[in-house]
Coordinates of C-alpha atoms and ligand atoms in Angstrom, one line a residue:
M1254 CA 136.2 40.2 141.1
F1255 CA 134.7 36.6 141.1
R1256 CA 137.4 35.5 138.7
S1257 CA 140.2 36.9 140.9
L1258 CA 142.6 34.6 142.6
Y1259 CA 141.8 36.3 145.9
F1260 CA 138.2 35.4 145.6
K1261 CA 139.0 31.8 144.6
I1262 CA 141.3 31.3 147.6
V1263 CA 138.7 32.8 150.0
L1264 CA 136.1 30.5 148.6
M1265 CA 138.4 27.5 148.8
M1266 CA 139.2 28.2 152.4
I1267 CA 135.5 28.6 153.3
V1268 CA 134.7 25.3 151.5
F1269 CA 137.6 23.7 153.3
I1270 CA 136.6 24.9 156.7
L1271 CA 132.9 24.0 156.1
T1272 CA 133.9 20.5 155.0
I1273 CA 136.1 20.0 158.0
L1274 CA 133.4 21.3 160.4
C1275 CA 130.8 19.2 158.7
V1276 CA 132.9 16.1 159.1
V1277 CA 133.9 17.0 162.7
S1278 CA 130.3 17.8 163.7
T1279 CA 128.9 14.6 162.1
V1280 CA 131.6 12.6 163.8
L1281 CA 131.2 14.5 167.1
L1282 CA 127.4 14.3 167.2
G1283 CA 127.5 10.6 166.2
S1284 CA 130.1 9.9 168.9
V1285 CA 128.1 11.8 171.5
F1286 CA 125.0 9.7 170.6
S1287 CA 126.8 6.3 170.7
F1288 CA 128.7 7.3 173.9
Y1289 CA 125.5 8.3 175.6
T1290 CA 123.6 5.1 174.6
D1291 CA 126.6 2.9 175.4
Q1292 CA 127.0 4.5 178.8
F1293 CA 123.2 4.0 179.4
I1294 CA 123.3 0.2 178.6
E1295 CA 126.6 -0.3 180.5
Q1296 CA 125.1 1.5 183.5
M1297 CA 121.9 -0.6 183.4
D1298 CA 123.8 -3.8 182.8
E1299 CA 126.0 -3.1 185.8
N1300 CA 123.0 -2.4 188.1
F1301 CA 120.6 -5.1 186.9
Q1302 CA 123.0 -8.0 186.7
P1303 CA 121.6 -11.0 188.7
A1304 CA 124.6 -10.8 191.2
S1305 CA 124.0 -7.1 191.9
L1306 CA 122.4 -5.8 195.1
L1307 CA 119.7 -4.0 193.3
Y1308 CA 118.7 -7.1 191.4
T1309 CA 118.6 -9.2 194.6
E1310 CA 116.5 -6.6 196.4
L1311 CA 114.1 -6.3 193.5
N1312 CA 113.8 -10.0 193.3
A1313 CA 113.2 -10.4 197.0
A1314 CA 110.4 -7.8 196.8
L1315 CA 108.4 -10.1 194.5
T1316 CA 107.4 -12.2 197.4
S1317 CA 105.4 -9.3 198.8
A1318 CA 101.8 -8.8 197.6
S1319 CA 102.5 -5.1 197.0
Y1320 CA 105.7 -6.0 195.2
A1321 CA 105.2 -3.2 192.7
Q1322 CA 105.2 -0.5 195.4
E1323 CA 108.1 -2.1 197.1
Q1324 CA 110.1 -2.4 193.9
K1325 CA 109.3 1.3 193.2
A1326 CA 110.6 2.2 196.6
I1327 CA 113.8 0.2 196.0
L1328 CA 114.3 1.9 192.6
R1329 CA 113.7 5.3 194.0
S1330 CA 116.5 4.7 196.5
Y1331 CA 118.7 3.8 193.6
A1332 CA 117.6 6.8 191.5
S1333 CA 120.9 8.6 191.6
I1334 CA 122.8 5.4 190.8
L1335 CA 120.6 4.8 187.9
G1336 CA 120.7 8.4 186.7
I1337 CA 116.9 8.8 187.1
D1338 CA 115.8 12.4 186.3
Q1339 CA 113.1 14.2 184.3
Y1340 CA 114.4 12.6 181.1
R1341 CA 115.1 9.1 182.4
N1342 CA 112.3 7.2 184.2
Y1343 CA 111.8 3.7 185.5
Y1344 CA 108.6 1.6 185.4
I1345 CA 107.4 -1.6 187.0
L1346 CA 105.3 -3.5 184.5
T1347 CA 103.5 -6.8 184.6
P1348 CA 104.9 -9.5 182.3
D1349 CA 102.2 -8.5 179.9
G1350 CA 103.4 -4.9 179.8
V1351 CA 100.9 -3.2 182.0
M1352 CA 102.4 -0.5 184.1
L1353 CA 102.0 -1.1 187.8
A1354 CA 104.1 1.8 189.1
G1355 CA 106.8 4.1 187.9
S1356 CA 108.7 7.4 188.4
D1357 CA 106.5 9.2 185.9
A1358 CA 103.0 7.7 186.0
Q1359 CA 101.8 10.0 183.2
L1360 CA 104.4 8.9 180.8
G1361 CA 104.2 5.3 181.9
A1362 CA 100.4 5.2 181.1
S1363 CA 101.2 5.4 177.4
L1364 CA 104.4 3.4 177.1
P1365 CA 105.0 2.0 173.6
I1366 CA 106.0 -1.6 173.3
T1367 CA 109.7 -1.3 172.3
P1368 CA 111.8 -4.2 171.0
N1369 CA 113.6 -4.4 174.4
L1370 CA 110.3 -4.4 176.2
L1371 CA 108.9 -7.1 173.9
S1372 CA 112.0 -9.2 174.4
A1373 CA 111.7 -9.0 178.2
M1374 CA 108.0 -9.8 178.0
G1375 CA 108.9 -12.9 176.1
G1376 CA 111.4 -13.8 178.8
G1377 CA 114.5 -12.7 177.0
E1378 CA 117.0 -9.9 177.5
G1379 CA 116.0 -6.3 176.9
N1380 CA 119.4 -4.6 176.7
R1381 CA 119.8 -4.0 173.0
R1382 CA 120.7 -0.5 171.7
S1383 CA 117.7 1.3 170.2
G1384 CA 119.7 2.8 167.2
N1385 CA 118.2 6.0 165.9
A1386 CA 114.8 5.5 167.6
G1387 CA 115.1 8.7 169.5
Y1388 CA 115.2 7.0 173.0
A1389 CA 117.3 4.6 174.9
D1390 CA 115.6 1.8 177.0
Y1391 CA 116.4 -1.2 179.1
A1392 CA 114.0 -3.9 180.3
V1393 CA 114.8 -6.7 182.7
R1394 CA 112.3 -9.4 183.7
L1395 CA 112.2 -10.6 187.3
D1396 CA 110.5 -13.9 188.0
G1397 CA 109.7 -14.7 191.7
T1398 CA 107.8 -17.7 193.0
E1399 CA 104.5 -15.9 193.2
N1400 CA 104.9 -12.8 191.1
S1401 CA 106.7 -11.7 188.1
S1402 CA 107.5 -8.1 187.0
I1403 CA 109.4 -6.3 184.3
I1404 CA 111.7 -3.4 185.4
Y1405 CA 111.8 -1.0 182.5
V1406 CA 114.0 2.1 182.3
K1407 CA 113.5 4.6 179.5
D1408 CA 115.6 7.6 178.6
T1409 CA 114.1 10.2 176.2
L1410 CA 117.7 11.3 175.2
E1411 CA 116.6 14.9 175.6
E1412 CA 119.7 15.7 177.7
M1413 CA 121.8 14.3 175.0
D1414 CA 120.0 16.4 172.4
Q1415 CA 120.6 19.5 174.5
L1416 CA 124.2 18.6 174.7
N1417 CA 124.3 18.2 170.9
S1418 CA 122.6 21.5 170.3
R1419 CA 125.2 23.2 172.5
L1420 CA 127.9 21.4 170.5
L1421 CA 126.3 22.5 167.2
S1422 CA 126.2 26.1 168.3
I1423 CA 129.8 25.9 169.3
I1424 CA 130.7 24.4 165.9
L1425 CA 128.7 27.1 164.1
L1426 CA 130.5 29.8 166.1
T1427 CA 133.8 28.1 165.3
F1428 CA 132.8 28.1 161.6
L1429 CA 132.0 31.8 161.7
V1430 CA 135.3 32.7 163.4
G1431 CA 137.1 30.3 161.0
V1432 CA 135.6 32.0 158.0
L1433 CA 136.7 35.4 159.3
I1434 CA 140.2 34.1 159.9
A1435 CA 140.1 32.4 156.5
I1436 CA 139.2 35.7 154.7
L1437 CA 142.0 37.5 156.5
L1438 CA 144.5 34.7 155.8
S1439 CA 143.4 34.4 152.2
F1440 CA 144.0 38.0 151.7
F1441 CA 147.7 37.6 152.8
L1442 CA 148.0 34.3 151.0
A1443 CA 146.6 35.7 147.8
K1444 CA 148.9 38.7 148.1
A1445 CA 151.9 36.4 148.6
I1446 CA 150.9 34.3 145.5
T1447 CA 149.6 37.0 143.2
A1448 CA 152.4 39.5 143.7
P1449 CA 155.0 37.4 141.9
L1450 CA 152.4 36.2 139.4
Q1451 CA 151.6 39.9 138.6
S1452 CA 155.2 40.7 138.0
L1453 CA 155.4 37.5 135.8
T1454 CA 152.4 38.8 133.9
V1455 CA 154.0 42.2 133.4
G1456 CA 157.2 40.4 132.2
A1457 CA 155.3 38.2 129.8
Q1458 CA 153.4 41.2 128.4
L1459 CA 156.8 43.0 127.8
V1460 CA 158.2 39.9 126.1
A1461 CA 155.1 39.7 123.9
S1462 CA 155.6 43.3 122.9
G1463 CA 159.2 42.5 121.9
Q1464 CA 161.0 44.0 124.9
F1465 CA 163.5 41.5 126.2
S1466 CA 165.6 43.6 128.5
H1467 CA 163.2 43.4 131.5
E1468 CA 164.4 40.8 134.1
I1469 CA 161.9 39.7 136.7
D1470 CA 163.2 39.5 140.2
V1471 CA 163.0 36.1 141.9
H1472 CA 162.1 36.6 145.6
S1473 CA 161.5 33.0 146.7
R1474 CA 162.7 29.5 145.9
D1475 CA 159.1 28.0 145.9
E1476 CA 157.3 26.9 142.7
I1477 CA 156.5 30.5 141.7
G1478 CA 160.2 31.4 142.2
V1479 CA 161.2 28.4 140.0
L1480 CA 158.6 29.4 137.5
T1481 CA 159.9 33.0 137.4
D1482 CA 163.4 31.7 137.1
T1483 CA 162.4 29.4 134.2
F1484 CA 160.5 32.3 132.6
N1485 CA 163.7 34.5 132.8
N1486 CA 165.7 31.7 131.2
M1487 CA 163.1 31.1 128.5
K1488 CA 163.0 34.8 127.7
N1489 CA 166.8 34.9 127.4
V1490 CA 166.8 31.8 125.1
L1491 CA 164.0 33.3 123.1
K1492 CA 165.9 36.6 122.9
N1493 CA 169.1 34.8 121.7
T1494 CA 167.1 32.7 119.2
L1495 CA 165.4 35.8 117.8
L1496 CA 168.8 37.5 117.6
E1497 CA 170.2 34.5 115.8
I1498 CA 167.3 34.4 113.4
D1499 CA 167.6 38.2 112.9
G1500 CA 171.4 37.8 112.3
E1501 CA 170.7 35.0 109.8
K1502 CA 168.1 37.1 108.1
T1503 CA 170.5 40.1 107.9
K1504 CA 173.2 37.9 106.6
L1505 CA 170.9 36.5 103.9
E1506 CA 169.7 40.0 103.0
T1507 CA 173.3 41.2 102.8
V1508 CA 174.2 38.3 100.6
L1509 CA 171.2 38.9 98.4
S1510 CA 171.8 42.6 98.2
C1511 CA 175.4 42.0 97.2
I1512 CA 174.4 39.7 94.4
S1513 CA 174.3 41.7 91.2
D1514 CA 171.6 39.4 89.7
A1515 CA 168.1 40.6 90.3
I1516 CA 166.2 38.1 92.5
V1517 CA 162.4 38.1 93.0
A1518 CA 160.4 35.4 94.9
F1519 CA 156.7 35.1 94.2
T1520 CA 154.0 33.5 96.3
D1521 CA 151.7 30.9 94.9
T1522 CA 149.1 33.7 94.5
G1523 CA 151.6 35.6 92.3
A1524 CA 152.4 38.4 94.8
V1525 CA 156.1 39.4 95.5
L1526 CA 157.3 37.5 98.5
H1527 CA 160.9 38.9 98.5
S1528 CA 163.2 40.9 96.3
N1529 CA 166.7 42.1 96.5
E1530 CA 168.2 45.5 95.9
S1531 CA 169.1 44.7 92.3
A1532 CA 165.5 43.6 91.5
R1533 CA 164.2 46.8 93.0
E1534 CA 166.6 48.8 90.9
L1535 CA 165.7 46.8 87.7
F1536 CA 161.9 47.0 88.1
G1537 CA 161.7 50.3 90.0
A1538 CA 158.4 51.7 91.1
P1539 CA 156.1 48.7 90.4
L1540 CA 158.0 46.5 92.8
Q1541 CA 157.9 49.1 95.6
D1542 CA 154.2 49.9 95.2
G1543 CA 153.1 46.2 95.1
S1544 CA 151.7 46.3 91.5
F1545 CA 154.4 43.9 90.3
T1546 CA 153.0 40.4 90.1
M1547 CA 154.2 37.1 88.7
E1548 CA 151.9 37.5 85.6
R1549 CA 153.4 40.9 84.9
F1550 CA 156.9 39.5 85.3
F1551 CA 156.1 36.7 82.7
E1552 CA 154.6 39.4 80.4
E1553 CA 157.6 41.8 80.7
F1554 CA 160.1 39.1 79.9
D1555 CA 157.9 37.3 77.4
I1556 CA 158.1 34.1 79.3
P1557 CA 155.5 31.6 78.1
M1558 CA 154.4 30.5 81.5
E1559 CA 151.2 30.9 83.4
R1560 CA 150.0 30.5 87.0
R1561 CA 147.3 27.9 87.5
S1562 CA 145.6 26.6 90.6
K1563 CA 147.9 23.6 90.7
G1564 CA 151.1 25.7 90.3
I1565 CA 153.1 27.5 87.7
M1566 CA 153.0 25.8 84.3
L1567 CA 155.1 26.2 81.2
S1568 CA 153.0 26.6 78.1
V1569 CA 152.9 23.6 75.9
G1570 CA 155.2 23.3 72.9
V1571 CA 157.8 25.9 74.0
S1572 CA 161.3 25.2 72.8
G1573 CA 164.6 26.7 73.7
V1574 CA 164.1 26.4 77.4
E1575 CA 167.0 24.8 79.4
R1576 CA 165.9 22.4 82.1
S1577 CA 168.4 21.5 84.8
D1578 CA 168.3 18.4 86.9
D1579 CA 166.8 20.2 89.9
G1580 CA 163.9 21.4 87.7
T1581 CA 165.2 24.9 87.2
L1582 CA 164.1 26.4 83.9
T1583 CA 166.4 28.9 82.1
F1584 CA 165.2 31.3 79.4
R1585 CA 168.1 32.8 77.6
D1586 CA 168.6 36.3 76.0
K1587 CA 165.4 37.9 77.2
V1588 CA 165.3 41.6 76.4
Y1589 CA 163.9 44.0 79.1
S1590 CA 164.4 47.7 79.3
E1591 CA 167.0 47.7 76.5
R1592 CA 169.2 45.1 78.2
V1593 CA 169.6 41.3 77.7
F1594 CA 169.0 38.8 80.6
D1595 CA 169.1 35.1 81.3
V1596 CA 166.1 34.3 83.4
S1597 CA 166.2 31.2 85.7
L1598 CA 163.0 30.0 87.4
G1599 CA 162.9 27.6 90.3
R1600 CA 160.5 26.5 92.9
I1601 CA 160.7 27.6 96.5
R1602 CA 158.9 26.3 99.6
F1603 CA 157.7 28.8 102.2
I1604 CA 155.4 28.9 105.2
S1605 CA 152.5 31.3 105.3
D1606 CA 149.9 31.2 108.1
T1607 CA 151.5 28.0 109.4
E1608 CA 150.8 26.4 106.0
K1609 CA 153.5 25.0 103.7
R1610 CA 153.2 26.6 100.3
I1611 CA 155.2 26.5 97.0
G1612 CA 156.2 29.7 95.2
L1613 CA 158.5 30.7 92.4
I1614 CA 161.9 32.3 92.5
A1615 CA 163.3 34.2 89.6
V1616 CA 167.0 34.9 89.2
I1617 CA 167.5 37.6 86.4
H1618 CA 171.1 37.6 85.3
D1619 CA 172.2 40.6 83.2
V1620 CA 174.1 39.2 80.1
T1621 CA 174.0 42.4 78.1
G1622 CA 177.9 42.6 78.2
R1623 CA 178.3 39.0 77.0
F1624 CA 175.6 39.5 74.5
E1625 CA 177.2 42.7 73.2
L1626 CA 180.6 41.0 73.2
D1627 CA 179.3 38.0 71.2
K1628 CA 177.6 40.4 68.8
S1629 CA 180.7 42.5 68.4
R1630 CA 182.8 39.4 67.9
R1631 CA 180.5 38.2 65.2
E1632 CA 180.5 41.7 63.6
F1633 CA 184.3 41.8 63.9
V1634 CA 184.7 38.5 62.1
A1635 CA 182.2 39.7 59.4
N1636 CA 184.1 43.0 59.1
V1637 CA 187.6 41.3 58.9
S1638 CA 186.3 38.9 56.2
H1639 CA 184.6 41.8 54.4
E1640 CA 187.7 44.1 54.6
L1641 CA 190.0 41.4 53.4
R1642 CA 187.8 40.0 50.7
T1643 CA 187.5 43.4 48.9
P1644 CA 191.2 43.9 48.3
L1645 CA 191.6 40.1 47.6
T1646 CA 188.9 40.3 44.9
S1647 CA 190.6 43.3 43.4
I1648 CA 194.0 41.6 43.4
K1649 CA 192.6 38.4 42.0
G1650 CA 190.8 40.3 39.3
A1651 CA 193.8 42.4 38.4
C1652 CA 196.1 39.3 38.2
E1653 CA 193.5 37.3 36.1
T1654 CA 193.1 40.2 33.7
V1655 CA 196.9 40.5 33.2
M1656 CA 197.3 36.7 32.8
E1657 CA 194.4 36.4 30.3
D1658 CA 195.8 39.0 28.0
P1659 CA 199.5 38.7 27.4
E1660 CA 199.2 41.2 24.5
M1661 CA 197.9 43.8 26.9
P1662 CA 199.5 47.2 26.4
E1663 CA 202.2 48.0 28.9
D1664 CA 200.4 51.0 30.5
T1665 CA 197.2 49.0 31.0
R1666 CA 199.2 46.1 32.5
R1667 CA 201.0 48.5 34.8
Y1668 CA 197.6 50.0 35.8
F1669 CA 196.4 46.5 36.9
L1670 CA 199.7 45.6 38.6
D1671 CA 199.6 49.0 40.5
M1672 CA 196.1 48.2 41.6
A1673 CA 197.1 44.8 42.9
L1674 CA 200.0 46.4 44.7
T1675 CA 197.8 49.1 46.3
E1676 CA 195.3 46.5 47.4
S1677 CA 197.9 44.2 48.8
D1678 CA 199.4 47.3 50.7
R1679 CA 195.9 47.9 52.1
M1680 CA 195.6 44.3 53.1
T1681 CA 199.0 44.5 54.8
R1682 CA 197.9 47.6 56.6
I1683 CA 194.7 45.9 57.8
V1684 CA 196.6 42.8 58.9
S1685 CA 199.3 44.8 60.8
D1686 CA 196.6 47.0 62.4
L1687 CA 194.8 43.9 63.5
L1688 CA 198.0 42.5 64.8
I1689 CA 198.6 45.7 66.9
L1690 CA 195.1 45.4 68.3
S1691 CA 195.4 41.6 69.0
R1692 CA 198.7 42.3 70.9
L1693 CA 197.0 45.0 72.9
D1694 CA 194.0 42.7 73.6
N1695 CA 196.3 39.9 74.8
K1696 CA 198.5 42.3 76.7
R1697 CA 201.5 41.0 74.6
T1698 CA 202.6 44.5 73.5
Q1699 CA 206.3 45.1 74.2
W1700 CA 206.4 48.6 75.5
K1701 CA 209.5 50.7 75.0
V1702 CA 209.2 53.5 77.5
E1703 CA 211.5 56.6 77.1
T1704 CA 211.3 60.3 77.9
F1705 CA 210.8 62.4 74.8
D1706 CA 209.6 65.8 73.7
L1707 CA 206.0 65.4 72.4
C1708 CA 206.1 68.7 70.6
A1709 CA 209.3 67.6 68.7
S1710 CA 207.5 64.4 67.7
V1711 CA 204.5 66.3 66.4
R1712 CA 206.8 68.6 64.3
H1713 CA 208.7 65.6 63.0
L1714 CA 205.5 63.8 62.0
L1715 CA 204.1 66.9 60.3
D1716 CA 207.3 66.9 58.3
V1717 CA 206.7 63.3 57.3
M1718 CA 203.2 64.0 56.3
R1719 CA 204.1 67.3 54.5
I1720 CA 203.7 65.9 51.0
D1721 CA 200.3 64.6 51.8
I1722 CA 199.2 67.8 53.4
E1723 CA 200.6 70.0 50.6
T1724 CA 198.9 67.8 47.9
R1725 CA 195.6 68.5 49.6
G1726 CA 196.4 72.2 50.0
H1727 CA 195.8 72.2 53.7
T1728 CA 197.2 74.8 56.1
V1729 CA 198.5 73.2 59.2
R1730 CA 199.6 75.2 62.3
F1731 CA 201.1 73.8 65.4
T1732 CA 201.1 76.2 68.4
P1733 CA 202.1 74.7 71.8
Q1734 CA 200.8 76.9 74.7
G1735 CA 203.3 77.5 77.4
E1736 CA 206.1 75.2 78.3
I1737 CA 205.4 71.5 77.6
P1738 CA 207.7 69.2 79.6
P1739 CA 209.0 66.1 78.0
I1740 CA 206.8 63.0 78.6
T1741 CA 207.7 59.5 79.6
A1742 CA 205.9 57.0 77.4
D1743 CA 206.3 54.6 74.5
K1744 CA 207.4 57.1 71.9
E1745 CA 206.7 55.0 68.8
R1746 CA 203.1 54.1 70.0
I1747 CA 202.3 57.7 71.0
E1748 CA 203.6 58.9 67.6
Q1749 CA 201.3 56.2 66.0
V1750 CA 198.3 57.9 67.9
V1751 CA 199.4 61.3 66.6
I1752 CA 199.7 60.1 63.1
N1753 CA 196.3 58.4 63.2
I1754 CA 194.6 61.6 64.4
I1755 CA 196.4 64.1 62.2
S1756 CA 196.1 61.8 59.1
N1757 CA 192.3 61.6 59.8
A1758 CA 192.1 65.4 60.0
V1759 CA 194.0 65.6 56.7
K1760 CA 191.9 62.8 55.1
Y1761 CA 188.5 64.1 56.2
T1762 CA 189.0 67.7 55.4
P1763 CA 188.2 68.9 51.9
P1764 CA 191.2 70.4 50.0
G1765 CA 192.4 73.7 51.3
G1766 CA 191.3 73.1 54.8
K1767 CA 192.8 74.4 58.1
I1768 CA 194.2 72.1 60.7
D1769 CA 195.1 73.7 64.0
I1770 CA 197.2 71.7 66.4
T1771 CA 197.8 72.9 70.0
A1772 CA 199.4 71.4 73.1
F1773 CA 199.4 72.4 76.7
Y1774 CA 200.5 71.1 80.1
A1775 CA 198.4 71.1 83.2
D1776 CA 198.1 69.0 86.4
E1777 CA 200.8 66.6 85.4
H1778 CA 199.1 65.9 82.1
V1779 CA 199.9 66.9 78.6
T1780 CA 197.0 67.6 76.2
L1781 CA 197.2 67.5 72.4
K1782 CA 194.3 69.0 70.4
V1783 CA 193.9 68.5 66.6
A1784 CA 191.2 70.7 65.2
D1785 CA 190.1 70.6 61.6
N1786 CA 187.4 72.4 59.6
G1787 CA 186.6 69.3 57.7
I1788 CA 183.4 67.3 57.0
G1789 CA 182.7 66.5 60.7
I1790 CA 181.2 63.5 62.2
P1791 CA 177.4 63.1 62.7
E1792 CA 176.3 63.0 66.3
E1793 CA 174.9 59.5 66.1
D1794 CA 178.2 58.2 64.8
Q1795 CA 180.4 59.9 67.4
K1796 CA 179.8 57.3 70.2
H1797 CA 180.8 54.5 67.8
I1798 CA 183.8 56.2 66.2
F1799 CA 186.4 54.4 68.4
E1800 CA 184.9 50.9 67.6
R1801 CA 186.9 48.6 65.4
F1802 CA 186.0 48.9 61.7
Y1803 CA 183.5 51.6 62.4
R1804 CA 183.4 54.2 59.6
V1805 CA 180.8 56.9 59.2
E1806 CA 180.1 56.1 55.6
K1807 CA 181.8 53.3 53.8
S1808 CA 181.9 55.4 50.6
R1809 CA 183.7 58.1 52.5
T1810 CA 186.7 56.0 53.2
S1811 CA 187.0 53.9 50.1
E1812 CA 188.7 56.8 48.4
T1813 CA 190.8 57.7 51.4
G1814 CA 191.9 54.0 51.9
G1815 CA 190.7 54.0 55.5
T1816 CA 190.1 50.7 57.4
G1817 CA 188.1 51.9 60.4
L1818 CA 190.9 50.7 62.7
G1819 CA 192.9 53.9 63.2
L1820 CA 190.9 55.4 66.0
A1821 CA 190.3 52.0 67.7
I1822 CA 194.1 51.6 67.8
A1823 CA 194.6 55.2 69.0
R1824 CA 192.1 54.7 71.9
E1825 CA 193.7 51.4 72.9
L1826 CA 197.2 52.9 72.9
V1827 CA 196.1 56.1 74.8
E1828 CA 194.2 54.0 77.4
A1829 CA 197.1 51.7 77.9
H1830 CA 199.1 54.9 78.8
K1831 CA 196.2 55.8 81.3
G1832 CA 195.3 58.7 79.1
T1833 CA 192.0 59.7 77.5
I1834 CA 190.9 60.5 73.9
T1835 CA 187.8 62.4 73.2
L1836 CA 186.2 64.3 70.3
T1837 CA 183.8 67.1 69.6
S1838 CA 182.5 67.4 66.1
T1839 CA 180.0 69.3 64.0
V1840 CA 179.0 68.1 60.6
G1841 CA 180.3 70.5 57.9
K1842 CA 182.2 72.5 60.5
G1843 CA 184.9 70.2 61.6
T1844 CA 186.3 67.9 64.3
V1845 CA 188.4 68.4 67.4
M1846 CA 190.2 65.4 68.7
T1847 CA 191.7 65.7 72.2
V1848 CA 194.3 63.4 73.6
T1849 CA 195.4 63.8 77.3
L1850 CA 198.4 61.8 78.6
P1851 CA 199.9 61.7 82.1
R1852 CA 203.4 63.3 82.0
V1853 CA 204.9 60.0 83.2
C1854 CA 203.1 57.0 81.8
N1855 CA 203.7 53.4 82.5
P1856 CA 201.7 51.6 79.8
S1857 CA 200.3 48.2 80.4
Ligands
ADP564 P1 189.8 55.1 59.0 O1 191.0 54.3 58.7 O2 188.6 54.8 58.2 O3 190.2 56.6 59.0 P2 189.5 55.6 61.8 O4 189.3 54.7 62.8 O5 190.8 56.4 61.8 O6 189.4 54.8 60.4 O7 188.3 56.6 61.6 C1 187.0 56.0 61.7 C2 186.1 56.9 61.0 O8 185.9 58.1 61.7 C3 186.5 57.3 59.7 O9 186.2 56.3 58.7 C4 185.8 58.6 59.4 O10 184.5 58.4 58.9 C5 185.6 59.2 60.8 N1 186.6 60.2 61.1 C6 187.8 60.1 61.8 N2 188.4 61.3 62.0 C7 187.7 62.2 61.4 C8 187.8 63.6 61.2 N3 188.8 64.3 61.7 N4 186.8 64.2 60.5 C9 185.7 63.5 60.0 N5 185.6 62.2 60.1 C10 186.5 61.5 60.8

């Protein structure tokens, strides 16, 4: 209540009125006093001047022996002119100040010697103002030939005091009425001031709670109206600024979430400051539940860094770290959760509790693909070298043996030359298979698309492979199911796929095996299945079987002359035709290879 604006305004008004009344009463009472004393002196001066009738009469009376009584009589006749009453009296004194006669003998008996009286006794003028002495007096000395007397008029100022007390009571009454009016006025004034202030307060509270839609009504054009208007503008500017910041934040978050690299920012205390979607996917639960820290991150990625009080330090003597000009450190080929990453670490500045701080940002780039590619390239080169060196060594050995022994029997020489020929055929096969793959890789294969009957091709190819099949004593059956429409594709390349699959079934099935080939048409696709009851492919090898140079056991294929490129080529060719090639296999029971091709293919 005492803090309210209403109370303060009432208090202010009362103090204001009190101050004014104090000033007014002081001035008024002071003026009344000086007016009264001035009037007194003026009145006396006028009547007691030497040219005045009263003065002449009083002077003339000095010749008489009873001059005092005569002067008293003269003064009595002038009583009304001199304003003589119960508070103002006149006295006739000897030049020594002894009272001879007066209007109030009782008061006159104990007259104090005032400065004016003293001055008149000394022969001077007695008309000076008495100041705050509490009386007003006037003394005039009359000197006749025989006698001298002093006429002394003294006013007790009681009349003036009475007037002043009346004035004071009027002032007090005015004060009381003023205070009542002030209280009433203050109520309306406070209402007029506080009502817009209250709606401003409500508006400010809404803004503080994040609600920007509330617009405060402006009712006046005074200072409060301008303040309300300014507040509304400020609120709108704040709203727009916050929207802009929010927009920027959303943009940044969208950009960060679109980045496939995992990004995590840490504070200087090691806690996660920010992370993107990829980081949350990579690190999973620890990142969500807050248990993921900078230390844990360093540990997981085996990064030789540690957090110290003065920042994040790289352990001494670590090599193989790439340092860029802006101070970013990159650790290559870090393995985490069976994937390979390049981890870049940089410093970030952020503000926490209005304090500028330095944290760490980690960008974790998945290089598993590149790593695998590099690895498979290295393996491929090693495989090619190995595959070519074996036949080359055999050819070189055979040639040297033949050359070193010219006397060699004919059949032995033929044996070595046959061996050299077989190995050079194998080399030619490898090289031409690699060439096919290289053309497919570089998209330089010249496709010859035509419409042909796949079943007719299968039958034709079985005819071509008949000798091989019969030599191994296999039984081969081809039973197309339903009507198979002709397909549009590169006939030669599709036949290559069929040869590779059937020849594998023939090669990897022990003599006297059964090979069942079926074909069917469904949903615009033609499917060819080659099932054998051969040695089968172990489960762990199945996912690698279409890789270049991959063979289940090297020894398995050395006798069959396999290169490990047949299925790789088959898959590349089928996929170039937008088809699929899959297998199911059980060791010791057999393998089923399934090729599905669209009826109309446009290989690329
Ligand atoms: P290769 O020229 O060695 O036959 P492929 O790429 O055609 O090369 O086959 C890769 C490997 O897959 C073969 O070495 C063989 O071990 C295995 N394989 C392929 N087809 C069969 C099958 N029908 N039965 C058993 N193993 C097979």
